[in-house]
């Protein structure tokens, strides 16, 4: 065995197992962090800065990420999404994973860090938009918002506004939030649909009274649209 081969073997032997990482994450648990997260429907108790530090150390290990996901441990699942190889999943596996998510954070990270980078993203977007499960449909709307922002060609924005106008007010919370985001992005990115998007937001009043910290932009679509357009155009 050469010296290089010896180092490679040592590196492989030194890699942590899924069980060892679950134990490490359990030891990093913070009761105060968990309490705050639980108020938002999340179940992880590890500070995300510390969790990202673990991911940085472990680096990309797809097979290990699959093992971590299958533990169903909320901290391990978030770590799994940081160390996986997004392009190695097929669409059906991602669909299954979405339906297995146990919290908004798991779903958000799965969509943002994995699905958006996968070749099946567009197929999943259309599949999930039509799903009867509100949480699944919200993932479809999140992907649609991303397309509105980055690649709107081929989207029927008028049709999307029709659906938002008719369904957003009575949608379950996570779906409502995702539809509202899409409404705002349409208004921000599409000048020809801006007035209608703003008017829909004003009429439906979704998130109008959402508590917004100082120096943050309200998620109420009309305010969000106007503020982002002001920034883009550099106006006072």
mmCIF file with all atom_site columns, N, CA and C in Angstrom, residues 55-91:
data_model
loop_
_atom_site.group_PDB
_atom_site.id
_atom_site.type_symbol
_atom_site.label_atom_id
_atom_site.label_alt_id
_atom_site.label_comp_id
_atom_site.label_asym_id
_atom_site.label_entity_id
_atom_site.label_seq_id
_atom_site.pdbx_PDB_ins_code
_atom_site.Cartn_x
_atom_site.Cartn_y
_atom_site.Cartn_z
_atom_site.occupancy
_atom_site.B_iso_or_equiv
_atom_site.pdbx_formal_charge
_atom_site.auth_seq_id
_atom_site.auth_comp_id
_atom_site.auth_asym_id
_atom_site.auth_atom_id
_atom_site.pdbx_PDB_model_num
ATOM 1   N N  . UNK A 1 55 ? -21.801 19.925 9.452  1.00 0.00 ? 55 UNK A N  1
ATOM 2   C CA . UNK A 1 55 ? -21.903 19.612 8.021  1.00 0.00 ? 55 UNK A CA 1
ATOM 3   C C  . UNK A 1 55 ? -20.626 19.997 7.286  1.00 0.00 ? 55 UNK A C  1
ATOM 4   N N  . UNK A 1 56 ? -20.055 21.117 7.637  1.00 0.00 ? 56 UNK A N  1
ATOM 5   C CA . UNK A 1 56 ? -18.820 21.570 6.992  1.00 0.00 ? 56 UNK A CA 1
ATOM 6   C C  . UNK A 1 56 ? -17.680 20.606 7.266  1.00 0.00 ? 56 UNK A C  1
ATOM 7   N N  . UNK A 1 57 ? -17.659 20.063 8.468  1.00 0.00 ? 57 UNK A N  1
ATOM 8   C CA . UNK A 1 57 ? -16.608 19.113 8.833  1.00 0.00 ? 57 UNK A CA 1
ATOM 9   C C  . UNK A 1 57 ? -16.804 17.765 8.122  1.00 0.00 ? 57 UNK A C  1
ATOM 10  N N  . UNK A 1 58 ? -18.039 17.307 8.075  1.00 0.00 ? 58 UNK A N  1
ATOM 11  C CA . UNK A 1 58 ? -18.335 16.002 7.484  1.00 0.00 ? 58 UNK A CA 1
ATOM 12  C C  . UNK A 1 58 ? -18.195 16.043 5.965  1.00 0.00 ? 58 UNK A C  1
ATOM 13  N N  . UNK A 1 59 ? -18.549 17.188 5.375  1.00 0.00 ? 59 UNK A N  1
ATOM 14  C CA . UNK A 1 59 ? -18.515 17.377 3.920  1.00 0.00 ? 59 UNK A CA 1
ATOM 15  C C  . UNK A 1 59 ? -19.577 16.510 3.231  1.00 0.00 ? 59 UNK A C  1
ATOM 16  N N  . UNK A 1 60 ? -19.639 16.577 1.916  1.00 0.00 ? 60 UNK A N  1
ATOM 17  C CA . UNK A 1 60 ? -20.647 15.851 1.158  1.00 0.00 ? 60 UNK A CA 1
ATOM 18  C C  . UNK A 1 60 ? -20.409 14.343 1.236  1.00 0.00 ? 60 UNK A C  1
ATOM 19  N N  . UNK A 1 61 ? -21.425 13.648 1.732  1.00 0.00 ? 61 UNK A N  1
ATOM 20  C CA . UNK A 1 61 ? -21.389 12.178 1.806  1.00 0.00 ? 61 UNK A CA 1
ATOM 21  C C  . UNK A 1 61 ? -22.815 11.689 1.564  1.00 0.00 ? 61 UNK A C  1
ATOM 22  N N  . UNK A 1 62 ? -23.128 11.398 0.322  1.00 0.00 ? 62 UNK A N  1
ATOM 23  C CA . UNK A 1 62 ? -24.517 11.134 -0.037 1.00 0.00 ? 62 UNK A CA 1
ATOM 24  C C  . UNK A 1 62 ? -25.086 9.901  0.665  1.00 0.00 ? 62 UNK A C  1
ATOM 25  N N  . UNK A 1 63 ? -24.357 8.810  0.649  1.00 0.00 ? 63 UNK A N  1
ATOM 26  C CA . UNK A 1 63 ? -24.879 7.586  1.262  1.00 0.00 ? 63 UNK A CA 1
ATOM 27  C C  . UNK A 1 63 ? -25.130 7.799  2.752  1.00 0.00 ? 63 UNK A C  1
ATOM 28  N N  . UNK A 1 64 ? -24.223 8.529  3.395  1.00 0.00 ? 64 UNK A N  1
ATOM 29  C CA . UNK A 1 64 ? -24.405 8.843  4.814  1.00 0.00 ? 64 UNK A CA 1
ATOM 30  C C  . UNK A 1 64 ? -25.636 9.718  5.015  1.00 0.00 ? 64 UNK A C  1
ATOM 31  N N  . UNK A 1 65 ? -25.866 10.642 4.092  1.00 0.00 ? 65 UNK A N  1
ATOM 32  C CA . UNK A 1 65 ? -27.038 11.517 4.214  1.00 0.00 ? 65 UNK A CA 1
ATOM 33  C C  . UNK A 1 65 ? -28.330 10.709 4.155  1.00 0.00 ? 65 UNK A C  1
ATOM 34  N N  . UNK A 1 66 ? -28.356 9.681  3.306  1.00 0.00 ? 66 UNK A N  1
ATOM 35  C CA . UNK A 1 66 ? -29.538 8.827  3.211  1.00 0.00 ? 66 UNK A CA 1
ATOM 36  C C  . UNK A 1 66 ? -29.776 8.098  4.533  1.00 0.00 ? 66 UNK A C  1
ATOM 37  N N  . UNK A 1 67 ? -28.707 7.608  5.135  1.00 0.00 ? 67 UNK A N  1
ATOM 38  C CA . UNK A 1 67 ? -28.825 6.935  6.425  1.00 0.00 ? 67 UNK A CA 1
ATOM 39  C C  . UNK A 1 67 ? -29.332 7.889  7.504  1.00 0.00 ? 67 UNK A C  1
ATOM 40  N N  . UNK A 1 68 ? -28.823 9.111  7.487  1.00 0.00 ? 68 UNK A N  1
ATOM 41  C CA . UNK A 1 68 ? -29.264 10.097 8.473  1.00 0.00 ? 68 UNK A CA 1
ATOM 42  C C  . UNK A 1 68 ? -30.735 10.435 8.295  1.00 0.00 ? 68 UNK A C  1
ATOM 43  N N  . UNK A 1 69 ? -31.175 10.577 7.060  1.00 0.00 ? 69 UNK A N  1
ATOM 44  C CA . UNK A 1 69 ? -32.589 10.884 6.804  1.00 0.00 ? 69 UNK A CA 1
ATOM 45  C C  . UNK A 1 69 ? -33.483 9.778  7.343  1.00 0.00 ? 69 UNK A C  1
ATOM 46  N N  . UNK A 1 70 ? -33.056 8.555  7.162  1.00 0.00 ? 70 UNK A N  1
ATOM 47  C CA . UNK A 1 70 ? -33.885 7.416  7.558  1.00 0.00 ? 70 UNK A CA 1
ATOM 48  C C  . UNK A 1 70 ? -33.992 7.248  9.068  1.00 0.00 ? 70 UNK A C  1
ATOM 49  N N  . UNK A 1 71 ? -33.135 7.925  9.840  1.00 0.00 ? 71 UNK A N  1
ATOM 50  C CA . UNK A 1 71 ? -33.238 7.858  11.299 1.00 0.00 ? 71 UNK A CA 1
ATOM 51  C C  . UNK A 1 71 ? -34.493 8.555  11.808 1.00 0.00 ? 71 UNK A C  1
ATOM 52  N N  . UNK A 1 72 ? -35.045 9.481  11.022 1.00 0.00 ? 72 UNK A N  1
ATOM 53  C CA . UNK A 1 72 ? -36.201 10.307 11.390 1.00 0.00 ? 72 UNK A CA 1
ATOM 54  C C  . UNK A 1 72 ? -35.883 11.290 12.509 1.00 0.00 ? 72 UNK A C  1
ATOM 55  N N  . UNK A 1 73 ? -34.639 11.338 12.959 1.00 0.00 ? 73 UNK A N  1
ATOM 56  C CA . UNK A 1 73 ? -34.236 12.324 13.963 1.00 0.00 ? 73 UNK A CA 1
ATOM 57  C C  . UNK A 1 73 ? -34.232 13.705 13.304 1.00 0.00 ? 73 UNK A C  1
ATOM 58  N N  . UNK A 1 74 ? -34.916 14.698 13.886 1.00 0.00 ? 74 UNK A N  1
ATOM 59  C CA . UNK A 1 74 ? -35.026 16.010 13.229 1.00 0.00 ? 74 UNK A CA 1
ATOM 60  C C  . UNK A 1 74 ? -33.698 16.716 13.003 1.00 0.00 ? 74 UNK A C  1
ATOM 61  N N  . UNK A 1 75 ? -32.771 16.616 13.960 1.00 0.00 ? 75 UNK A N  1
ATOM 62  C CA . UNK A 1 75 ? -31.462 17.227 13.760 1.00 0.00 ? 75 UNK A CA 1
ATOM 63  C C  . UNK A 1 75 ? -30.685 16.510 12.671 1.00 0.00 ? 75 UNK A C  1
ATOM 64  N N  . UNK A 1 76 ? -30.740 15.179 12.678 1.00 0.00 ? 76 UNK A N  1
ATOM 65  C CA . UNK A 1 76 ? -30.029 14.377 11.687 1.00 0.00 ? 76 UNK A CA 1
ATOM 66  C C  . UNK A 1 76 ? -30.568 14.620 10.288 1.00 0.00 ? 76 UNK A C  1
ATOM 67  N N  . UNK A 1 77 ? -31.860 14.829 10.192 1.00 0.00 ? 77 UNK A N  1
ATOM 68  C CA . UNK A 1 77 ? -32.443 15.068 8.868  1.00 0.00 ? 77 UNK A CA 1
ATOM 69  C C  . UNK A 1 77 ? -31.979 16.400 8.283  1.00 0.00 ? 77 UNK A C  1
ATOM 70  N N  . UNK A 1 78 ? -31.881 17.401 9.111  1.00 0.00 ? 78 UNK A N  1
ATOM 71  C CA . UNK A 1 78 ? -31.371 18.677 8.606  1.00 0.00 ? 78 UNK A CA 1
ATOM 72  C C  . UNK A 1 78 ? -29.918 18.539 8.166  1.00 0.00 ? 78 UNK A C  1
ATOM 73  N N  . UNK A 1 79 ? -29.128 17.811 8.941  1.00 0.00 ? 79 UNK A N  1
ATOM 74  C CA . UNK A 1 79 ? -27.750 17.563 8.553  1.00 0.00 ? 79 UNK A CA 1
ATOM 75  C C  . UNK A 1 79 ? -27.697 16.790 7.242  1.00 0.00 ? 79 UNK A C  1
ATOM 76  N N  . UNK A 1 80 ? -28.577 15.829 7.090  1.00 0.00 ? 80 UNK A N  1
ATOM 77  C CA . UNK A 1 80 ? -28.625 15.033 5.856  1.00 0.00 ? 80 UNK A CA 1
ATOM 78  C C  . UNK A 1 80 ? -28.821 15.916 4.632  1.00 0.00 ? 80 UNK A C  1
ATOM 79  N N  . UNK A 1 81 ? -29.667 16.915 4.758  1.00 0.00 ? 81 UNK A N  1
ATOM 80  C CA . UNK A 1 81 ? -29.957 17.795 3.625  1.00 0.00 ? 81 UNK A CA 1
ATOM 81  C C  . UNK A 1 81 ? -28.775 18.690 3.284  1.00 0.00 ? 81 UNK A C  1
ATOM 82  N N  . UNK A 1 82 ? -27.874 18.892 4.237  1.00 0.00 ? 82 UNK A N  1
ATOM 83  C CA . UNK A 1 82 ? -26.689 19.713 3.998  1.00 0.00 ? 82 UNK A CA 1
ATOM 84  C C  . UNK A 1 82 ? -25.536 18.928 3.397  1.00 0.00 ? 82 UNK A C  1
ATOM 85  N N  . UNK A 1 83 ? -25.498 17.616 3.598  1.00 0.00 ? 83 UNK A N  1
ATOM 86  C CA . UNK A 1 83 ? -24.342 16.838 3.136  1.00 0.00 ? 83 UNK A CA 1
ATOM 87  C C  . UNK A 1 83 ? -24.682 15.904 1.976  1.00 0.00 ? 83 UNK A C  1
ATOM 88  N N  . UNK A 1 84 ? -25.919 15.955 1.480  1.00 0.00 ? 84 UNK A N  1
ATOM 89  C CA . UNK A 1 84 ? -26.296 15.079 0.369  1.00 0.00 ? 84 UNK A CA 1
ATOM 90  C C  . UNK A 1 84 ? -25.803 15.643 -0.967 1.00 0.00 ? 84 UNK A C  1
ATOM 91  N N  . UNK A 1 85 ? -25.939 14.846 -1.994 1.00 0.00 ? 85 UNK A N  1
ATOM 92  C CA . UNK A 1 85 ? -25.681 15.284 -3.368 1.00 0.00 ? 85 UNK A CA 1
ATOM 93  C C  . UNK A 1 85 ? -27.036 15.403 -4.058 1.00 0.00 ? 85 UNK A C  1
ATOM 94  N N  . UNK A 1 86 ? -27.580 16.614 -4.181 1.00 0.00 ? 86 UNK A N  1
ATOM 95  C CA . UNK A 1 86 ? -28.950 16.787 -4.683 1.00 0.00 ? 86 UNK A CA 1
ATOM 96  C C  . UNK A 1 86 ? -29.232 16.085 -6.009 1.00 0.00 ? 86 UNK A C  1
ATOM 97  N N  . UNK A 1 87 ? -28.253 16.046 -6.898 1.00 0.00 ? 87 UNK A N  1
ATOM 98  C CA . UNK A 1 87 ? -28.491 15.482 -8.224 1.00 0.00 ? 87 UNK A CA 1
ATOM 99  C C  . UNK A 1 87 ? -28.546 13.958 -8.231 1.00 0.00 ? 87 UNK A C  1
ATOM 100 N N  . UNK A 1 88 ? -28.219 13.334 -7.116 1.00 0.00 ? 88 UNK A N  1
ATOM 101 C CA . UNK A 1 88 ? -28.235 11.867 -7.067 1.00 0.00 ? 88 UNK A CA 1
ATOM 102 C C  . UNK A 1 88 ? -29.617 11.298 -6.747 1.00 0.00 ? 88 UNK A C  1
ATOM 103 N N  . UNK A 1 89 ? -30.549 12.154 -6.348 1.00 0.00 ? 89 UNK A N  1
ATOM 104 C CA . UNK A 1 89 ? -31.904 11.683 -6.059 1.00 0.00 ? 89 UNK A CA 1
ATOM 105 C C  . UNK A 1 89 ? -32.727 11.638 -7.343 1.00 0.00 ? 89 UNK A C  1
ATOM 106 N N  . UNK A 1 90 ? -33.641 10.673 -7.443 1.00 0.00 ? 90 UNK A N  1
ATOM 107 C CA . UNK A 1 90 ? -34.602 10.715 -8.542 1.00 0.00 ? 90 UNK A CA 1
ATOM 108 C C  . UNK A 1 90 ? -35.875 11.394 -8.045 1.00 0.00 ? 90 UNK A C  1
ATOM 109 N N  . UNK A 1 91 ? -36.755 11.737 -8.974 1.00 0.00 ? 91 UNK A N  1
ATOM 110 C CA . UNK A 1 91 ? -37.943 12.497 -8.620 1.00 0.00 ? 91 UNK A CA 1
ATOM 111 C C  . UNK A 1 91 ? -38.848 11.785 -7.635 1.00 0.00 ? 91 UNK A C  1
#
